[in-house]
Coordinates of C-alpha atoms in Angstrom, one line a residue:
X1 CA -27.8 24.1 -5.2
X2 CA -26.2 21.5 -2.9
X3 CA -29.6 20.2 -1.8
X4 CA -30.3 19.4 -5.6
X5 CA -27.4 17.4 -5.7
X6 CA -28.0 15.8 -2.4
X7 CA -31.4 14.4 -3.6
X8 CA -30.1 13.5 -7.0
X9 CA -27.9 11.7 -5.2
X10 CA -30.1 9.8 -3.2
X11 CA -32.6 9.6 -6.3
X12 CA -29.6 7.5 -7.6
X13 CA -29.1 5.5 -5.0
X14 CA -32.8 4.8 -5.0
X15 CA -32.9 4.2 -8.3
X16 CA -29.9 1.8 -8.2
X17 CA -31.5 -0.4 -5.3
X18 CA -34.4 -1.0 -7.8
X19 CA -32.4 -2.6 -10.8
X20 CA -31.2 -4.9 -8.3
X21 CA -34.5 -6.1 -7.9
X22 CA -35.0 -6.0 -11.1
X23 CA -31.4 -7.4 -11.9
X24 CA -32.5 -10.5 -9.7
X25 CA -36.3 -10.9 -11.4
X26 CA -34.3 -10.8 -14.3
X27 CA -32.2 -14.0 -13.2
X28 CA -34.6 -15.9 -12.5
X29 CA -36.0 -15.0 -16.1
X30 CA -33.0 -15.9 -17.8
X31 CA -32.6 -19.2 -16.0
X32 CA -36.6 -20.2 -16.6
X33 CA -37.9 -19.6 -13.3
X34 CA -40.8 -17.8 -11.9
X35 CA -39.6 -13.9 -11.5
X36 CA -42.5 -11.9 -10.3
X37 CA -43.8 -10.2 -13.4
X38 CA -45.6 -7.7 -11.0
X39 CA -42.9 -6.3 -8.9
X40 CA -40.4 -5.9 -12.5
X41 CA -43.6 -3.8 -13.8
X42 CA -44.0 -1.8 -10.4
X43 CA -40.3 -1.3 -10.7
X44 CA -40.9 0.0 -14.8
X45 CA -44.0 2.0 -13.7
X46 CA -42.1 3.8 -11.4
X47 CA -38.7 4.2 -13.4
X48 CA -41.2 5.5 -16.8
X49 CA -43.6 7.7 -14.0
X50 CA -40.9 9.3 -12.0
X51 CA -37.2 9.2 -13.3
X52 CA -38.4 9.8 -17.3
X53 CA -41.1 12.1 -16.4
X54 CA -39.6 14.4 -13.8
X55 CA -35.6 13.7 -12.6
X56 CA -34.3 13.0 -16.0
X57 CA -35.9 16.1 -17.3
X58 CA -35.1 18.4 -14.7
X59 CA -30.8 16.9 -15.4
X60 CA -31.8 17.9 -19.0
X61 CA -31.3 21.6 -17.7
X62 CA -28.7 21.3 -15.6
X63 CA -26.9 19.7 -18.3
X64 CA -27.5 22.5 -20.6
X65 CA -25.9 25.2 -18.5
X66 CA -23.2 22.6 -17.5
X67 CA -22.7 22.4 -21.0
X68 CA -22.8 26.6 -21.7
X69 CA -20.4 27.0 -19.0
X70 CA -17.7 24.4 -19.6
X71 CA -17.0 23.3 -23.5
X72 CA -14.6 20.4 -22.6
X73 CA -17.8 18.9 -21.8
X74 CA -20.6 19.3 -24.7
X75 CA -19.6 15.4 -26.0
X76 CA -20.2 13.7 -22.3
X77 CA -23.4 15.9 -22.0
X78 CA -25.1 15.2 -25.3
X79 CA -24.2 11.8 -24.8
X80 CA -26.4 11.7 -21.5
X81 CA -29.2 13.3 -23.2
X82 CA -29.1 10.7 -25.4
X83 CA -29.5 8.2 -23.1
X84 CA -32.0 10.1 -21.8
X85 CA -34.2 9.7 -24.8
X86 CA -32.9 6.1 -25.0
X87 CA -33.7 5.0 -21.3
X88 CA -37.2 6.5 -21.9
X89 CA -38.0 4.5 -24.8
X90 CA -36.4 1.2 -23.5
X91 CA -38.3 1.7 -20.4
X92 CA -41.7 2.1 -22.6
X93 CA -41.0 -1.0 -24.5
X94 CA -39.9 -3.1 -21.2
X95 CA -43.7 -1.8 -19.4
X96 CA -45.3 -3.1 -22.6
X97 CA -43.5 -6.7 -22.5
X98 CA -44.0 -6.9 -19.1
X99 CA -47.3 -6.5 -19.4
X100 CA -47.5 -8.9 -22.7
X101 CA -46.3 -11.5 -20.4
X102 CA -48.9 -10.5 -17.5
X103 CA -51.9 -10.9 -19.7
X104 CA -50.4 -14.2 -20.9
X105 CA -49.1 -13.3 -24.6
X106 CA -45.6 -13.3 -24.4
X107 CA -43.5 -12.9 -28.0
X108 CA -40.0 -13.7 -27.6
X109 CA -38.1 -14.1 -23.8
X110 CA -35.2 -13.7 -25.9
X111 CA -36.1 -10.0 -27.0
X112 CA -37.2 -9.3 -23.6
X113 CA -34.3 -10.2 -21.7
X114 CA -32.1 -8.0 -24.1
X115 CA -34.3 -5.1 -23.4
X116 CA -34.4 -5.2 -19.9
X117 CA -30.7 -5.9 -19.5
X118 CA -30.3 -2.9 -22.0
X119 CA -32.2 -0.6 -19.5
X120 CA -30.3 -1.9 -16.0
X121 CA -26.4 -1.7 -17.9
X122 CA -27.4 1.6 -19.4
X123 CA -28.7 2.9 -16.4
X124 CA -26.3 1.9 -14.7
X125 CA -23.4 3.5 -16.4
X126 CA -25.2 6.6 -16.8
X127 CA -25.9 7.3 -13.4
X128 CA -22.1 6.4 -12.8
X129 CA -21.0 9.2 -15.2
X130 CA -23.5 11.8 -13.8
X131 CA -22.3 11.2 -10.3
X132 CA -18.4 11.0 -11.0
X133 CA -18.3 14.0 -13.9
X134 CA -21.6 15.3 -14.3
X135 CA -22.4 16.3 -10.6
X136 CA -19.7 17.6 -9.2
X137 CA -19.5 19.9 -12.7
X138 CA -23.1 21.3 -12.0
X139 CA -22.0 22.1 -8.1
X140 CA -19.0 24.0 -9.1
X141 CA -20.9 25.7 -12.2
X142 CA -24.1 26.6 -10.9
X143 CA -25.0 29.4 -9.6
X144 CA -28.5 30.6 -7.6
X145 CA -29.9 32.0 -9.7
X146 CA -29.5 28.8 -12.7
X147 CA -31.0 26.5 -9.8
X148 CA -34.2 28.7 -9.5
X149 CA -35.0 29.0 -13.1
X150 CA -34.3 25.4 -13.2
X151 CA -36.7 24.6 -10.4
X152 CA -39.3 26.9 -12.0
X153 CA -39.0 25.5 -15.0
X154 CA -40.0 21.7 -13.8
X155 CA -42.0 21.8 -10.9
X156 CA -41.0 19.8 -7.5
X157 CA -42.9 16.5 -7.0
X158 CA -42.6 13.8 -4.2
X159 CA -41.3 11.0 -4.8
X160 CA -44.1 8.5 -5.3
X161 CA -42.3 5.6 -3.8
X162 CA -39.0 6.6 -1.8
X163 CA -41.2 10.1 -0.5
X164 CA -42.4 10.9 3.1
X165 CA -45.7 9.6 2.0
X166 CA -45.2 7.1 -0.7
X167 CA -48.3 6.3 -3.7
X168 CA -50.7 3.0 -2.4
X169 CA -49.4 1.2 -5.4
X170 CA -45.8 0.9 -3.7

């Protein structure tokens, strides 16, 4: 369903235009400055709360017929799943620092900065695969009837911060 992709699409460029932010918090993290703490955890609560929760979930499926459908595949497929599950967890552990350092008991900056650079690279490259193999794969593929069961199966949801009517938090 080419509106599917076109969101996913935008989802992605959404998504990218947050690590930024977060890629420049984390800067001025590395080099001992003052990042705001808030805006990396509103960045996290969103990325945990809306890309792990509902967009990375809903690829999950698409992914499975993509990999029913096309065998050469299966390997870069499982691979993003994987990440999938990875992302999620680094995510989790990158909302708990951050909010370590917010409350004022910070462990190791060291550990930190490794996790949060591990979420933006992997991020990073894995929306750069979906978009250049994975996407265009699920267009050709597809078919009507696989996009409805897939949209029955996870429920639409506004975006909470990019949406028409984005969450007070944001």
């Amino acid at each position: 369903m080419p509106d599917t992709l076109a969101l996913w699409h935008t989802e992605h460029a959404n998504f990218a235009r947050l690590l930024n932010l977060l890629d420049d918090q984390l800067a001025l993290f590395h080099d001992a400055g003052a990042p705001d703490y808030e805006l990396m955890q509103e960045i996290m609560f969103y990325m945990t709360h809306y890309s792990d929760v509902l967009h990375h979930p809903k690829e999950d499926l698409v992914f499975a017929k993509i990999r029913e459908r096309e065998a050469s595949v299966a390997k870069v497929v499982d691979e993003l799943a994987v990440q999938h599950r990875h992302l999620k967890s680094a995510g989790e552990h990158l909302v708990s620092h951050l909010d370590e350092i917010i409350n004022g008991t910070i462990s190791s900056r060291a550990e930190i900065e490794a996790n949060a650079r591990d979420y933006v690279d992997t991020l990073r490259r894995h929306m750069r695969v979906e978009e250049t193999q994975i996407l265009p794969l699920a267009e050709r593929l597809l078919t009507a009837r696989d996009w409805s069961a897939i949209h029955a199966a996870i429920a639409p949801c506004e975006d909470p911060l990019f949406g028409k009517h984005p969450e007070r938090r944001y």
